[in-house]
mmCIF file with all atom_site columns, C-alpha atoms in Angstrom:
data_model
loop_
_atom_site.group_PDB
_atom_site.id
_atom_site.type_symbol
_atom_site.label_atom_id
_atom_site.label_alt_id
_atom_site.label_comp_id
_atom_site.label_asym_id
_atom_site.label_entity_id
_atom_site.label_seq_id
_atom_site.pdbx_PDB_ins_code
_atom_site.Cartn_x
_atom_site.Cartn_y
_atom_site.Cartn_z
_atom_site.occupancy
_atom_site.B_iso_or_equiv
_atom_site.pdbx_formal_charge
_atom_site.auth_seq_id
_atom_site.auth_comp_id
_atom_site.auth_asym_id
_atom_site.auth_atom_id
_atom_site.pdbx_PDB_model_num
ATOM 1   C CA . GLU A 1 1   ? -5.934  -16.738 -8.851  1.00 0.00 ? 1   GLU A CA 1
ATOM 2   C CA . VAL A 1 2   ? -4.922  -13.297 -7.388  1.00 0.00 ? 2   VAL A CA 1
ATOM 3   C CA . GLN A 1 3   ? -1.280  -13.332 -6.212  1.00 0.00 ? 3   GLN A CA 1
ATOM 4   C CA . LEU A 1 4   ? 0.500   -10.392 -4.571  1.00 0.00 ? 4   LEU A CA 1
ATOM 5   C CA . GLN A 1 5   ? 4.131   -10.237 -3.513  1.00 0.00 ? 5   GLN A CA 1
ATOM 6   C CA . ALA A 1 6   ? 5.383   -7.365  -1.303  1.00 0.00 ? 6   ALA A CA 1
ATOM 7   C CA . SER A 1 7   ? 9.060   -6.625  -1.092  1.00 0.00 ? 7   SER A CA 1
ATOM 8   C CA . GLY A 1 8   ? 11.547  -3.857  -0.181  1.00 0.00 ? 8   GLY A CA 1
ATOM 9   C CA . GLY A 1 9   ? 11.283  -3.690  3.530   1.00 0.00 ? 9   GLY A CA 1
ATOM 10  C CA . GLY A 1 10  ? 14.279  -3.350  5.654   1.00 0.00 ? 10  GLY A CA 1
ATOM 11  C CA . LEU A 1 11  ? 16.020  -1.319  8.421   1.00 0.00 ? 11  LEU A CA 1
ATOM 12  C CA . VAL A 1 12  ? 16.531  2.377   7.946   1.00 0.00 ? 12  VAL A CA 1
ATOM 13  C CA . GLN A 1 13  ? 17.394  5.249   10.136  1.00 0.00 ? 13  GLN A CA 1
ATOM 14  C CA . THR A 1 14  ? 14.950  8.074   10.986  1.00 0.00 ? 14  THR A CA 1
ATOM 15  C CA . GLY A 1 15  ? 14.607  10.406  7.998   1.00 0.00 ? 15  GLY A CA 1
ATOM 16  C CA . GLY A 1 16  ? 15.617  7.769   5.575   1.00 0.00 ? 16  GLY A CA 1
ATOM 17  C CA . SER A 1 17  ? 13.766  6.254   2.534   1.00 0.00 ? 17  SER A CA 1
ATOM 18  C CA . LEU A 1 18  ? 12.541  2.952   1.293   1.00 0.00 ? 18  LEU A CA 1
ATOM 19  C CA . ARG A 1 19  ? 10.580  1.851   -1.746  1.00 0.00 ? 19  ARG A CA 1
ATOM 20  C CA . LEU A 1 20  ? 8.265   -0.959  -1.319  1.00 0.00 ? 20  LEU A CA 1
ATOM 21  C CA . SER A 1 21  ? 7.135   -2.987  -4.315  1.00 0.00 ? 21  SER A CA 1
ATOM 22  C CA . CYS A 1 22  ? 3.925   -5.048  -4.822  1.00 0.00 ? 22  CYS A CA 1
ATOM 23  C CA . ALA A 1 23  ? 4.164   -7.640  -7.698  1.00 0.00 ? 23  ALA A CA 1
ATOM 24  C CA . ALA A 1 24  ? 0.589   -8.617  -8.911  1.00 0.00 ? 24  ALA A CA 1
ATOM 25  C CA . SER A 1 25  ? -0.513  -11.509 -11.008 1.00 0.00 ? 25  SER A CA 1
ATOM 26  C CA . GLY A 1 26  ? -3.553  -13.593 -11.784 1.00 0.00 ? 26  GLY A CA 1
ATOM 27  C CA . PHE A 1 27  ? -6.001  -10.842 -12.444 1.00 0.00 ? 27  PHE A CA 1
ATOM 28  C CA . THR A 1 28  ? -6.733  -7.916  -14.825 1.00 0.00 ? 28  THR A CA 1
ATOM 29  C CA . PHE A 1 29  ? -4.458  -5.377  -13.208 1.00 0.00 ? 29  PHE A CA 1
ATOM 30  C CA . GLY A 1 30  ? -6.151  -2.355  -14.827 1.00 0.00 ? 30  GLY A CA 1
ATOM 31  C CA . GLU A 1 31  ? -9.451  -3.141  -13.134 1.00 0.00 ? 31  GLU A CA 1
ATOM 32  C CA . TYR A 1 32  ? -8.245  -3.483  -9.619  1.00 0.00 ? 32  TYR A CA 1
ATOM 33  C CA . ALA A 1 33  ? -7.175  -1.129  -6.783  1.00 0.00 ? 33  ALA A CA 1
ATOM 34  C CA . ILE A 1 34  ? -4.090  -1.943  -4.922  1.00 0.00 ? 34  ILE A CA 1
ATOM 35  C CA . GLY A 1 35  ? -3.645  -0.883  -1.310  1.00 0.00 ? 35  GLY A CA 1
ATOM 36  C CA . TRP A 1 36  ? -0.692  -0.726  1.106   1.00 0.00 ? 36  TRP A CA 1
ATOM 37  C CA . PHE A 1 37  ? -1.497  -1.434  4.689   1.00 0.00 ? 37  PHE A CA 1
ATOM 38  C CA . ARG A 1 38  ? 0.635   -1.737  7.725   1.00 0.00 ? 38  ARG A CA 1
ATOM 39  C CA . GLN A 1 39  ? 0.463   -3.446  11.160  1.00 0.00 ? 39  GLN A CA 1
ATOM 40  C CA . ALA A 1 40  ? 2.544   -2.473  14.068  1.00 0.00 ? 40  ALA A CA 1
ATOM 41  C CA . PRO A 1 41  ? 2.962   -4.838  17.127  1.00 0.00 ? 41  PRO A CA 1
ATOM 42  C CA . GLY A 1 42  ? -0.145  -4.609  19.147  1.00 0.00 ? 42  GLY A CA 1
ATOM 43  C CA . LYS A 1 43  ? -2.045  -2.306  16.814  1.00 0.00 ? 43  LYS A CA 1
ATOM 44  C CA . ASP A 1 44  ? -4.680  -2.834  14.266  1.00 0.00 ? 44  ASP A CA 1
ATOM 45  C CA . ARG A 1 45  ? -3.880  -3.101  10.532  1.00 0.00 ? 45  ARG A CA 1
ATOM 46  C CA . GLU A 1 46  ? -4.400  0.426   8.934   1.00 0.00 ? 46  GLU A CA 1
ATOM 47  C CA . GLY A 1 47  ? -4.706  1.377   5.407   1.00 0.00 ? 47  GLY A CA 1
ATOM 48  C CA . ILE A 1 48  ? -1.966  3.921   4.484   1.00 0.00 ? 48  ILE A CA 1
ATOM 49  C CA . SER A 1 49  ? -2.031  4.368   0.754   1.00 0.00 ? 49  SER A CA 1
ATOM 50  C CA . CYS A 1 50  ? -4.199  2.970   -2.176  1.00 0.00 ? 50  CYS A CA 1
ATOM 51  C CA . ILE A 1 51  ? -4.337  3.577   -5.875  1.00 0.00 ? 51  ILE A CA 1
ATOM 52  C CA . SER A 1 52  ? -7.185  2.612   -8.169  1.00 0.00 ? 52  SER A CA 1
ATOM 53  C CA . ASN A 1 53  ? -5.999  1.325   -11.546 1.00 0.00 ? 53  ASN A CA 1
ATOM 54  C CA . PHE A 1 54  ? -9.634  1.493   -12.494 1.00 0.00 ? 54  PHE A CA 1
ATOM 55  C CA . ASP A 1 55  ? -10.169 5.286   -12.314 1.00 0.00 ? 55  ASP A CA 1
ATOM 56  C CA . GLY A 1 56  ? -6.785  6.603   -11.128 1.00 0.00 ? 56  GLY A CA 1
ATOM 57  C CA . THR A 1 57  ? -7.846  7.751   -7.691  1.00 0.00 ? 57  THR A CA 1
ATOM 58  C CA . THR A 1 58  ? -5.559  7.591   -4.787  1.00 0.00 ? 58  THR A CA 1
ATOM 59  C CA . TYR A 1 59  ? -5.785  7.546   -1.054  1.00 0.00 ? 59  TYR A CA 1
ATOM 60  C CA . TYR A 1 60  ? -3.289  8.393   1.720   1.00 0.00 ? 60  TYR A CA 1
ATOM 61  C CA . VAL A 1 61  ? -3.855  8.344   5.460   1.00 0.00 ? 61  VAL A CA 1
ATOM 62  C CA . ASP A 1 62  ? -3.114  11.733  7.075   1.00 0.00 ? 62  ASP A CA 1
ATOM 63  C CA . SER A 1 63  ? 0.026   10.403  8.799   1.00 0.00 ? 63  SER A CA 1
ATOM 64  C CA . VAL A 1 64  ? 1.849   9.680   5.531   1.00 0.00 ? 64  VAL A CA 1
ATOM 65  C CA . LYS A 1 65  ? 0.703   12.541  3.343   1.00 0.00 ? 65  LYS A CA 1
ATOM 66  C CA . GLY A 1 66  ? 3.581   14.462  1.937   1.00 0.00 ? 66  GLY A CA 1
ATOM 67  C CA . ARG A 1 67  ? 6.066   11.696  2.812   1.00 0.00 ? 67  ARG A CA 1
ATOM 68  C CA . PHE A 1 68  ? 4.763   8.603   0.943   1.00 0.00 ? 68  PHE A CA 1
ATOM 69  C CA . THR A 1 69  ? 3.895   8.354   -2.812  1.00 0.00 ? 69  THR A CA 1
ATOM 70  C CA . ILE A 1 70  ? 2.076   5.467   -4.388  1.00 0.00 ? 70  ILE A CA 1
ATOM 71  C CA . SER A 1 71  ? 2.454   4.704   -8.121  1.00 0.00 ? 71  SER A CA 1
ATOM 72  C CA . SER A 1 72  ? 1.368   1.957   -10.541 1.00 0.00 ? 72  SER A CA 1
ATOM 73  C CA . ASP A 1 73  ? 3.173   0.516   -13.447 1.00 0.00 ? 73  ASP A CA 1
ATOM 74  C CA . LYS A 1 74  ? 0.495   -1.109  -15.611 1.00 0.00 ? 74  LYS A CA 1
ATOM 75  C CA . ARG A 1 75  ? 2.953   -2.481  -18.021 1.00 0.00 ? 75  ARG A CA 1
ATOM 76  C CA . ASP A 1 76  ? 4.738   -4.581  -15.395 1.00 0.00 ? 76  ASP A CA 1
ATOM 77  C CA . ASN A 1 77  ? 1.742   -5.035  -13.023 1.00 0.00 ? 77  ASN A CA 1
ATOM 78  C CA . MET A 1 78  ? 3.655   -3.403  -10.224 1.00 0.00 ? 78  MET A CA 1
ATOM 79  C CA . VAL A 1 79  ? 2.684   -0.991  -7.519  1.00 0.00 ? 79  VAL A CA 1
ATOM 80  C CA . TYR A 1 80  ? 5.242   0.895   -5.624  1.00 0.00 ? 80  TYR A CA 1
ATOM 81  C CA . LEU A 1 81  ? 5.224   2.901   -2.239  1.00 0.00 ? 81  LEU A CA 1
ATOM 82  C CA . GLN A 1 82  ? 8.003   5.346   -2.077  1.00 0.00 ? 82  GLN A CA 1
ATOM 83  C CA . MET A 1 83  ? 8.400   6.180   1.585   1.00 0.00 ? 83  MET A CA 1
ATOM 84  C CA . ASN A 1 84  ? 10.510  9.251   2.434   1.00 0.00 ? 84  ASN A CA 1
ATOM 85  C CA . ASN A 1 85  ? 11.377  10.973  5.812   1.00 0.00 ? 85  ASN A CA 1
ATOM 86  C CA . LEU A 1 86  ? 10.642  7.745   7.731   1.00 0.00 ? 86  LEU A CA 1
ATOM 87  C CA . LYS A 1 87  ? 9.889   7.944   11.395  1.00 0.00 ? 87  LYS A CA 1
ATOM 88  C CA . PRO A 1 88  ? 10.095  5.265   14.080  1.00 0.00 ? 88  PRO A CA 1
ATOM 89  C CA . GLU A 1 89  ? 6.220   5.248   14.163  1.00 0.00 ? 89  GLU A CA 1
ATOM 90  C CA . ASP A 1 90  ? 6.272   3.867   10.614  1.00 0.00 ? 90  ASP A CA 1
ATOM 91  C CA . THR A 1 91  ? 7.843   0.698   11.880  1.00 0.00 ? 91  THR A CA 1
ATOM 92  C CA . ALA A 1 92  ? 5.512   -2.115  11.015  1.00 0.00 ? 92  ALA A CA 1
ATOM 93  C CA . VAL A 1 93  ? 4.788   -5.087  8.730   1.00 0.00 ? 93  VAL A CA 1
ATOM 94  C CA . TYR A 1 94  ? 3.555   -3.672  5.376   1.00 0.00 ? 94  TYR A CA 1
ATOM 95  C CA . TYR A 1 95  ? 1.120   -5.608  3.267   1.00 0.00 ? 95  TYR A CA 1
ATOM 96  C CA . CYS A 1 96  ? -0.293  -5.016  -0.188  1.00 0.00 ? 96  CYS A CA 1
ATOM 97  C CA . ALA A 1 97  ? -3.809  -5.975  -1.069  1.00 0.00 ? 97  ALA A CA 1
ATOM 98  C CA . ALA A 1 98  ? -6.048  -5.897  -4.086  1.00 0.00 ? 98  ALA A CA 1
ATOM 99  C CA . GLU A 1 99  ? -9.709  -5.387  -4.690  1.00 0.00 ? 99  GLU A CA 1
ATOM 100 C CA . TYR A 1 100 ? -11.784 -5.289  -7.950  1.00 0.00 ? 100 TYR A CA 1
ATOM 101 C CA . ARG A 1 101 ? -12.860 -1.876  -9.166  1.00 0.00 ? 101 ARG A CA 1
ATOM 102 C CA . LEU A 1 102 ? -12.417 -0.220  -5.851  1.00 0.00 ? 102 LEU A CA 1
ATOM 103 C CA . THR A 1 103 ? -12.094 3.681   -6.130  1.00 0.00 ? 103 THR A CA 1
ATOM 104 C CA . PHE A 1 104 ? -11.098 6.405   -3.728  1.00 0.00 ? 104 PHE A CA 1
ATOM 105 C CA . PRO A 1 105 ? -13.277 9.538   -4.010  1.00 0.00 ? 105 PRO A CA 1
ATOM 106 C CA . ARG A 1 106 ? -12.279 12.521  -1.987  1.00 0.00 ? 106 ARG A CA 1
ATOM 107 C CA . GLY A 1 107 ? -12.982 11.823  1.763   1.00 0.00 ? 107 GLY A CA 1
ATOM 108 C CA . SER A 1 108 ? -12.695 8.049   1.432   1.00 0.00 ? 108 SER A CA 1
ATOM 109 C CA . LEU A 1 109 ? -11.944 5.862   4.452   1.00 0.00 ? 109 LEU A CA 1
ATOM 110 C CA . VAL A 1 110 ? -9.973  2.712   3.745   1.00 0.00 ? 110 VAL A CA 1
ATOM 111 C CA . ARG A 1 111 ? -10.333 -0.345  5.939   1.00 0.00 ? 111 ARG A CA 1
ATOM 112 C CA . PRO A 1 112 ? -8.741  -3.729  5.633   1.00 0.00 ? 112 PRO A CA 1
ATOM 113 C CA . ARG A 1 113 ? -12.160 -5.303  5.054   1.00 0.00 ? 113 ARG A CA 1
ATOM 114 C CA . ASP A 1 114 ? -12.490 -3.349  1.906   1.00 0.00 ? 114 ASP A CA 1
ATOM 115 C CA . PHE A 1 115 ? -9.913  -5.704  0.268   1.00 0.00 ? 115 PHE A CA 1
ATOM 116 C CA . ASN A 1 116 ? -10.318 -9.447  -0.355  1.00 0.00 ? 116 ASN A CA 1
ATOM 117 C CA . SER A 1 117 ? -6.862  -10.431 -1.646  1.00 0.00 ? 117 SER A CA 1
ATOM 118 C CA . TRP A 1 118 ? -3.721  -10.114 0.293   1.00 0.00 ? 118 TRP A CA 1
ATOM 119 C CA . GLY A 1 119 ? -0.087  -10.704 -0.086  1.00 0.00 ? 119 GLY A CA 1
ATOM 120 C CA . GLN A 1 120 ? 2.467   -11.573 2.652   1.00 0.00 ? 120 GLN A CA 1
ATOM 121 C CA . GLY A 1 121 ? 4.031   -8.787  4.465   1.00 0.00 ? 121 GLY A CA 1
ATOM 122 C CA . THR A 1 122 ? 7.454   -7.080  4.335   1.00 0.00 ? 122 THR A CA 1
ATOM 123 C CA . LEU A 1 123 ? 8.965   -5.700  7.598   1.00 0.00 ? 123 LEU A CA 1
ATOM 124 C CA . VAL A 1 124 ? 9.898   -2.011  7.796   1.00 0.00 ? 124 VAL A CA 1
ATOM 125 C CA . THR A 1 125 ? 11.995  -0.965  10.684  1.00 0.00 ? 125 THR A CA 1
ATOM 126 C CA . VAL A 1 126 ? 12.852  2.593   11.408  1.00 0.00 ? 126 VAL A CA 1
ATOM 127 C CA . SER A 1 127 ? 15.463  3.172   14.049  1.00 0.00 ? 127 SER A CA 1
ATOM 128 C CA . SER A 1 128 ? 15.720  6.390   16.025  1.00 0.00 ? 128 SER A CA 1
#
């Protein structure tokens, strides 16, 4: 059974940093992609950053490029999202999700329906 546990959210001021963690278990980590999504109040869930442990490709939505960095630790089955220069518009519940052998060629668009396994969310609040 695929299990995902997101953690690391909190309250931070504008310009601050947080690192989110996604602990994965119950599946062959190296054959899955892990994605980070977020959902702000009243808005749709959006994919913000993903990494394919299958082929190493990554994805970032334009709004976080240059500020967020995704990384994967295959030894510990962890995926991290380092978030720097946070802005109030980054405030949301952040979720991690997993999908088998998903890759992210250049120009990919990531949607929540691309992923079938989800963890619970962790709240990130950026104060102005």
